[in-house]
Amino acid sequence: MPNANSDRRSPQPTNELSQVQRRAVGELLRVSPAADDLARRFEQAGFHLALVGGSVRDALLGRLGNDLDFTTDARPDEVLKIVRPWADAVWDVGIAFGTVGCRKDVSAGNGSEQGFQIEITTYRSEAYDRTSRKPEVSYGDSIEEDLVRRDFTVNAMAVALPQKEFIDPHNGLEDLATRVLRTPGTPEESFSDDPLRMMRAARFAAQLDFEVAPEVIAAMTSMADRIEIVSAERVRDELNKLILSDHPRKGLRLLVETGLADRVLPEIPALRLERDEHHRHKDVYEHSLTVLDQAIALETGGPDLVLRLAALLHDIGKPKTRRFEKDGRVSFHHHEVVGAKMTKFRMTKLKYSNDLIKDVSRLVELHLRFHGYGTGEWTDSAVRRYVRDAGPLLDRLHKLTRSDCTTRNKRKAMALSRAYDGLEERIARLQEQEELDAIRPDLDGNEIMKVLGIPPGPQVGKAYKHLLELRLEHGPMGRDAAISALHQWWAAQPEG
């Protein structure tokens, strides 16, 4: 089937195409022991098998992992019969949608084994209810019919196995070489069938650093309201993949510019505050994207969803708290508190886990705390409270706070950096002296009850809180001093 957009393209240089083909050969040779063995079993049973979609795209980009996607003309029950004797594990949770999953471990040739996670999906020809995200699955009879239903041309390529015949009816290889996202048919038809593909366009732009074709952007813009029929969970999953990608700024910009963000994450486009010559202030939208970039640069051990979400959302309370002061300045008093509440609301709407919501909103709430530090005026007790309030999020709070400095004033930036260096050094010294990460009073609840001769109840909690405040204010007191302080406090209580 010819590509609907093929007349808009010019042939690509042969050397570019041969480069991606060479990369693909190397990747396919690596997975051949598993892929070819499986393909021969399908062939012997009278069926066809092809590597397809993202697996072919990633092979051509030289980044194929051990998760392999295949398509076949065999129906799911027939697929199960073929893979069960062959695979090391089989699961059929997706069988209602025509997908069978399995795992196969093969020798890597150096005495070790490679484990492949495999999904095999029967050719599909899907009919969608235009008011629902869930497709009505019907099986197709040809690979061409299967490929035309896929989201983008770079995901609509296949390699028939074991003969390794390359199948590309929609010129995906050309689009891959020029790093462009197009749809196999018209984008309007594609997005009407499956609105989540609009989010996927932004996600792939961020993951692969591809450009999105103008006609695809136009369709995303005109059809943005279609995303509202998609479940919050599916939107959240695409958003996570975008935010955890190598170029999240690119995908987020696309969501904002097409109007999709207004439907799924409206707090971000709302950061584009109007500015005028009399009330100058930082562009909060651009600032937030820069903070995200800078937080990513500070990551260690891989992408950190909590840190990235906090960086993106840390200033979302500013539009609601903006005030124009009499002296011409703009203020955003308590935007961190408002922002934390807004973060909790939006993440709850997107069905994030309670733990993730708690961590991200806490970071948003704490992100301004450091700015009270000045040039080191905090007492040791203030430093202890900073550590206690951050808890296990302290390392992320360090990174978020440092990322939040986007000033172009080099002197100011250096002063902020030195001040935070000083705070971290003080924290390290106190931690060494006091085991600051686990700040507790010098007496626990059982000891309090024993010293005061009282049973469990609210008085024990009040006493514990009082001793904790003393601990934060003065550092470790020792058991005898703590008992003395507890008696003094108890004598002043009505219960005492």
CSV table of N, CA and C in Angstrom, one decimal, residues 63-153:
chain,number,residue,atom,x,y,z
A,63,ARG,N,19.7,0.3,18.8
A,63,ARG,CA,19.4,0.3,20.3
A,63,ARG,C,18.4,-0.8,20.7
A,64,LEU,N,18.4,-1.9,20.0
A,64,LEU,CA,17.5,-3.0,20.3
A,64,LEU,C,17.9,-3.6,21.6
A,65,GLY,N,16.9,-3.8,22.5
A,65,GLY,CA,17.2,-4.4,23.7
A,65,GLY,C,16.8,-5.9,23.7
A,66,ASN,N,16.4,-6.5,24.8
A,66,ASN,CA,16.1,-7.9,24.8
A,66,ASN,C,14.6,-8.1,24.9
A,67,ASP,N,13.8,-7.0,24.7
A,67,ASP,CA,12.3,-7.2,24.6
A,67,ASP,C,12.0,-7.2,23.1
A,68,LEU,N,11.4,-8.3,22.6
A,68,LEU,CA,11.2,-8.4,21.2
A,68,LEU,C,9.7,-8.6,20.9
A,69,ASP,N,9.2,-7.9,19.9
A,69,ASP,CA,7.8,-7.9,19.4
A,69,ASP,C,7.8,-8.6,18.1
A,70,PHE,N,6.8,-9.6,18.0
A,70,PHE,CA,6.6,-10.3,16.8
A,70,PHE,C,5.2,-10.2,16.4
A,71,THR,N,4.9,-10.4,15.1
A,71,THR,CA,3.5,-10.6,14.6
A,71,THR,C,3.4,-11.8,13.8
A,72,THR,N,2.2,-12.4,13.7
A,72,THR,CA,2.1,-13.7,13.1
A,72,THR,C,0.6,-13.8,12.5
A,73,ASP,N,0.4,-14.7,11.6
A,73,ASP,CA,-0.9,-15.0,11.1
A,73,ASP,C,-1.5,-16.1,12.0
A,74,ALA,N,-0.8,-16.7,12.9
A,74,ALA,CA,-1.3,-17.8,13.8
A,74,ALA,C,-2.2,-17.1,14.8
A,75,ARG,N,-3.4,-17.8,15.1
A,75,ARG,CA,-4.3,-17.3,16.1
A,75,ARG,C,-3.7,-17.6,17.5
A,76,PRO,N,-4.1,-16.9,18.5
A,76,PRO,CA,-3.5,-17.0,19.8
A,76,PRO,C,-3.4,-18.4,20.4
A,77,ASP,N,-4.5,-19.2,20.2
A,77,ASP,CA,-4.4,-20.6,20.7
A,77,ASP,C,-3.3,-21.4,20.0
A,78,GLU,N,-3.1,-21.1,18.7
A,78,GLU,CA,-2.1,-21.8,17.9
A,78,GLU,C,-0.7,-21.3,18.4
A,79,VAL,N,-0.6,-20.0,18.7
A,79,VAL,CA,0.7,-19.5,19.2
A,79,VAL,C,1.1,-20.2,20.5
A,80,LEU,N,0.1,-20.4,21.4
A,80,LEU,CA,0.4,-21.0,22.6
A,80,LEU,C,0.9,-22.4,22.4
A,81,LYS,N,0.3,-23.2,21.5
A,81,LYS,CA,0.8,-24.5,21.2
A,81,LYS,C,2.2,-24.6,20.7
A,82,ILE,N,2.6,-23.5,20.0
A,82,ILE,CA,4.0,-23.5,19.4
A,82,ILE,C,5.0,-23.1,20.5
A,83,VAL,N,4.7,-22.1,21.3
A,83,VAL,CA,5.7,-21.5,22.3
A,83,VAL,C,5.8,-22.3,23.6
A,84,ARG,N,4.7,-23.0,24.0
A,84,ARG,CA,4.8,-23.7,25.3
A,84,ARG,C,5.9,-24.7,25.4
A,85,PRO,N,6.1,-25.5,24.4
A,85,PRO,CA,7.2,-26.5,24.5
A,85,PRO,C,8.6,-25.8,24.3
A,86,TRP,N,8.6,-24.6,23.9
A,86,TRP,CA,9.9,-23.9,23.5
A,86,TRP,C,10.4,-22.9,24.6
A,87,ALA,N,9.5,-22.2,25.1
A,87,ALA,CA,9.8,-21.1,26.0
A,87,ALA,C,10.1,-21.6,27.4
A,88,ASP,N,10.8,-20.7,28.2
A,88,ASP,CA,11.1,-21.0,29.6
A,88,ASP,C,9.9,-20.6,30.5
A,89,ALA,N,9.2,-19.7,30.0
A,89,ALA,CA,8.0,-19.3,30.7
A,89,ALA,C,7.0,-18.7,29.7
A,90,VAL,N,5.7,-18.8,30.0
A,90,VAL,CA,4.7,-18.3,29.1
A,90,VAL,C,3.6,-17.7,29.9
A,91,TRP,N,3.0,-16.5,29.4
A,91,TRP,CA,1.9,-15.9,30.1
A,91,TRP,C,0.9,-15.4,29.0
A,92,ASP,N,-0.4,-15.5,29.4
A,92,ASP,CA,-1.4,-15.2,28.4
A,92,ASP,C,-2.3,-14.1,28.9
A,93,VAL,N,-1.8,-13.2,29.7
A,93,VAL,CA,-2.7,-12.1,30.2
A,93,VAL,C,-3.2,-11.2,29.1
A,94,GLY,N,-2.5,-11.1,28.0
A,94,GLY,CA,-3.0,-10.3,26.9
A,94,GLY,C,-3.7,-11.0,25.8
A,95,ILE,N,-4.1,-12.3,26.0
A,95,ILE,CA,-4.6,-13.1,25.0
A,95,ILE,C,-5.9,-12.6,24.4
A,96,ALA,N,-6.7,-11.9,25.2
A,96,ALA,CA,-7.9,-11.3,24.7
A,96,ALA,C,-7.7,-10.3,23.6
A,97,PHE,N,-6.5,-9.7,23.6
A,97,PHE,CA,-6.1,-8.8,22.6
A,97,PHE,C,-5.2,-9.4,21.5
A,98,GLY,N,-5.1,-10.7,21.6
A,98,GLY,CA,-4.3,-11.4,20.5
A,98,GLY,C,-2.9,-11.5,20.8
A,99,THR,N,-2.4,-11.3,22.1
A,99,THR,CA,-1.0,-11.3,22.4
A,99,THR,C,-0.7,-12.4,23.4
A,100,VAL,N,0.4,-13.1,23.1
A,100,VAL,CA,1.0,-14.1,24.0
A,100,VAL,C,2.4,-13.7,24.4
A,101,GLY,N,2.7,-13.8,25.6
A,101,GLY,CA,4.0,-13.4,26.1
A,101,GLY,C,4.8,-14.6,26.5
A,102,CYS,N,6.1,-14.5,26.4
A,102,CYS,CA,7.0,-15.6,26.9
A,102,CYS,C,8.4,-15.1,27.2
A,103,ARG,N,9.2,-15.9,27.8
A,103,ARG,CA,10.6,-15.6,28.1
A,103,ARG,C,11.4,-16.8,27.6
A,104,LYS,N,12.6,-16.5,26.9
A,104,LYS,CA,13.5,-17.5,26.4
A,104,LYS,C,14.9,-17.1,26.8
A,105,ASP,N,15.6,-18.0,27.4
A,105,ASP,CA,17.0,-17.9,27.7
A,105,ASP,C,17.8,-18.6,26.7
A,106,VAL,N,18.8,-18.0,26.1
A,106,VAL,CA,19.7,-18.6,25.1
A,106,VAL,C,21.1,-18.3,25.4
A,107,SER,N,22.0,-19.2,25.0
A,107,SER,CA,23.4,-19.0,25.2
A,107,SER,C,23.9,-17.8,24.5
A,108,ALA,N,24.7,-17.0,25.2
A,108,ALA,CA,25.3,-15.8,24.5
A,108,ALA,C,26.6,-16.1,23.9
A,109,GLY,N,27.1,-17.3,24.0
A,109,GLY,CA,28.3,-17.7,23.3
A,109,GLY,C,29.6,-17.5,24.2
A,110,ASN,N,29.5,-16.9,25.3
A,110,ASN,CA,30.6,-16.7,26.2
A,110,ASN,C,30.5,-17.3,27.6
A,111,GLY,N,29.6,-18.4,27.6
A,111,GLY,CA,29.4,-19.1,28.8
A,111,GLY,C,28.2,-18.5,29.6
A,112,SER,N,27.7,-17.4,29.2
A,112,SER,CA,26.6,-16.8,29.9
A,112,SER,C,25.3,-16.9,29.0
A,113,GLU,N,24.2,-16.5,29.6
A,113,GLU,CA,22.9,-16.6,28.9
A,113,GLU,C,22.3,-15.2,28.7
A,114,GLN,N,21.6,-15.1,27.6
A,114,GLN,CA,20.8,-13.9,27.4
A,114,GLN,C,19.3,-14.3,27.5
A,115,GLY,N,18.6,-13.4,28.3
A,115,GLY,CA,17.2,-13.7,28.4
A,115,GLY,C,16.3,-12.7,27.6
A,116,PHE,N,15.5,-13.3,26.8
A,116,PHE,CA,14.6,-12.4,25.9
A,116,PHE,C,13.2,-12.5,26.4
A,117,GLN,N,12.6,-11.3,26.5
A,117,GLN,CA,11.2,-11.1,26.8
A,117,GLN,C,10.5,-10.9,25.5
A,118,ILE,N,9.5,-11.8,25.1
A,118,ILE,CA,9.0,-11.9,23.8
A,118,ILE,C,7.4,-11.7,23.9
A,119,GLU,N,6.9,-10.9,22.9
A,119,GLU,CA,5.5,-10.8,22.8
A,119,GLU,C,5.1,-11.1,21.3
A,120,ILE,N,4.2,-12.0,21.1
A,120,ILE,CA,3.7,-12.4,19.8
A,120,ILE,C,2.3,-12.1,19.7
A,121,THR,N,2.0,-11.2,18.7
A,121,THR,CA,0.6,-10.8,18.5
A,121,THR,C,0.1,-11.2,17.1
A,122,THR,N,-1.1,-11.7,17.1
A,122,THR,CA,-1.7,-12.1,15.8
A,122,THR,C,-2.0,-10.9,15.0
A,123,TYR,N,-1.9,-11.0,13.7
A,123,TYR,CA,-2.2,-9.9,12.8
A,123,TYR,C,-3.6,-9.3,13.2
A,124,ARG,N,-3.6,-8.0,13.3
A,124,ARG,CA,-4.9,-7.4,13.8
A,124,ARG,C,-5.4,-6.4,12.8
A,125,SER,N,-6.7,-6.4,12.7
A,125,SER,CA,-7.5,-5.4,12.0
A,125,SER,C,-8.5,-4.9,12.9
A,126,GLU,N,-8.3,-3.7,13.6
A,126,GLU,CA,-9.1,-3.3,14.7
A,126,GLU,C,-10.2,-2.3,14.3
A,127,ALA,N,-11.3,-2.5,14.8
A,127,ALA,CA,-12.4,-1.5,14.6
A,127,ALA,C,-12.6,-0.9,16.0
A,128,TYR,N,-12.6,0.5,16.0
A,128,TYR,CA,-12.7,1.2,17.3
A,128,TYR,C,-14.1,1.8,17.4
A,129,ASP,N,-14.6,1.7,18.7
A,129,ASP,CA,-15.7,2.5,19.0
A,129,ASP,C,-15.2,4.0,19.2
A,130,ARG,N,-15.6,4.9,18.4
A,130,ARG,CA,-15.0,6.2,18.5
A,130,ARG,C,-15.3,7.0,19.8
A,131,THR,N,-16.1,6.4,20.7
A,131,THR,CA,-16.3,7.1,22.0
A,131,THR,C,-15.5,6.3,23.1
A,132,SER,N,-14.7,5.3,22.7
A,132,SER,CA,-14.0,4.5,23.7
A,132,SER,C,-12.6,4.3,23.3
A,133,ARG,N,-11.7,4.2,24.3
A,133,ARG,CA,-10.3,3.9,24.0
A,133,ARG,C,-10.1,2.4,23.7
A,134,LYS,N,-11.1,1.5,24.1
A,134,LYS,CA,-10.9,0.1,23.9
A,134,LYS,C,-11.3,-0.4,22.5
A,135,PRO,N,-10.3,-1.0,21.8
A,135,PRO,CA,-10.7,-1.5,20.5
A,135,PRO,C,-11.5,-2.8,20.5
A,136,GLU,N,-12.2,-3.0,19.5
A,136,GLU,CA,-12.9,-4.2,19.3
A,136,GLU,C,-11.9,-5.0,18.4
A,137,VAL,N,-11.3,-6.1,19.0
A,137,VAL,CA,-10.2,-6.8,18.2
A,137,VAL,C,-10.8,-7.7,17.2
A,138,SER,N,-10.3,-7.6,16.0
A,138,SER,CA,-10.6,-8.6,15.0
A,138,SER,C,-9.3,-8.9,14.3
A,139,TYR,N,-9.1,-10.2,13.9
A,139,TYR,CA,-7.8,-10.6,13.4
A,139,TYR,C,-7.7,-10.4,11.9
A,140,GLY,N,-6.5,-10.0,11.4
A,140,GLY,CA,-6.3,-9.8,10.0
A,140,GLY,C,-5.7,-11.1,9.4
A,141,ASP,N,-5.5,-11.0,8.1
A,141,ASP,CA,-5.0,-12.1,7.4
A,141,ASP,C,-3.6,-11.8,6.7
A,142,SER,N,-3.2,-10.6,6.8
A,142,SER,CA,-1.9,-10.2,6.1
A,142,SER,C,-1.1,-9.3,7.0
A,143,ILE,N,0.2,-9.3,6.8
A,143,ILE,CA,1.0,-8.4,7.6
A,143,ILE,C,0.8,-7.0,7.1
A,144,GLU,N,0.5,-6.8,5.8
A,144,GLU,CA,0.3,-5.4,5.3
A,144,GLU,C,-0.9,-4.8,6.1
A,145,GLU,N,-2.0,-5.6,6.3
A,145,GLU,CA,-3.2,-5.1,7.0
A,145,GLU,C,-2.8,-4.8,8.4
A,146,ASP,N,-1.9,-5.6,9.0
A,146,ASP,CA,-1.5,-5.3,10.4
A,146,ASP,C,-0.7,-4.0,10.5
A,147,LEU,N,0.2,-3.8,9.5
A,147,LEU,CA,1.1,-2.6,9.6
A,147,LEU,C,0.4,-1.3,9.4
A,148,VAL,N,-0.6,-1.3,8.6
A,148,VAL,CA,-1.3,0.0,8.3
A,148,VAL,C,-2.1,0.5,9.6
A,149,ARG,N,-2.3,-0.4,10.5
A,149,ARG,CA,-3.1,0.0,11.7
A,149,ARG,C,-2.1,0.6,12.8
A,150,ARG,N,-0.8,0.6,12.5
A,150,ARG,CA,0.1,1.0,13.6
A,150,ARG,C,0.2,2.5,13.6
A,151,ASP,N,0.8,3.0,14.7
A,151,ASP,CA,0.7,4.4,15.0
A,151,ASP,C,1.6,5.3,14.1
A,152,PHE,N,2.8,4.9,13.9
A,152,PHE,CA,3.7,5.8,13.0
A,152,PHE,C,4.5,4.9,12.0
A,153,THR,N,4.9,5.5,11.0
A,153,THR,CA,5.6,4.8,9.9
A,153,THR,C,6.8,4.1,10.4
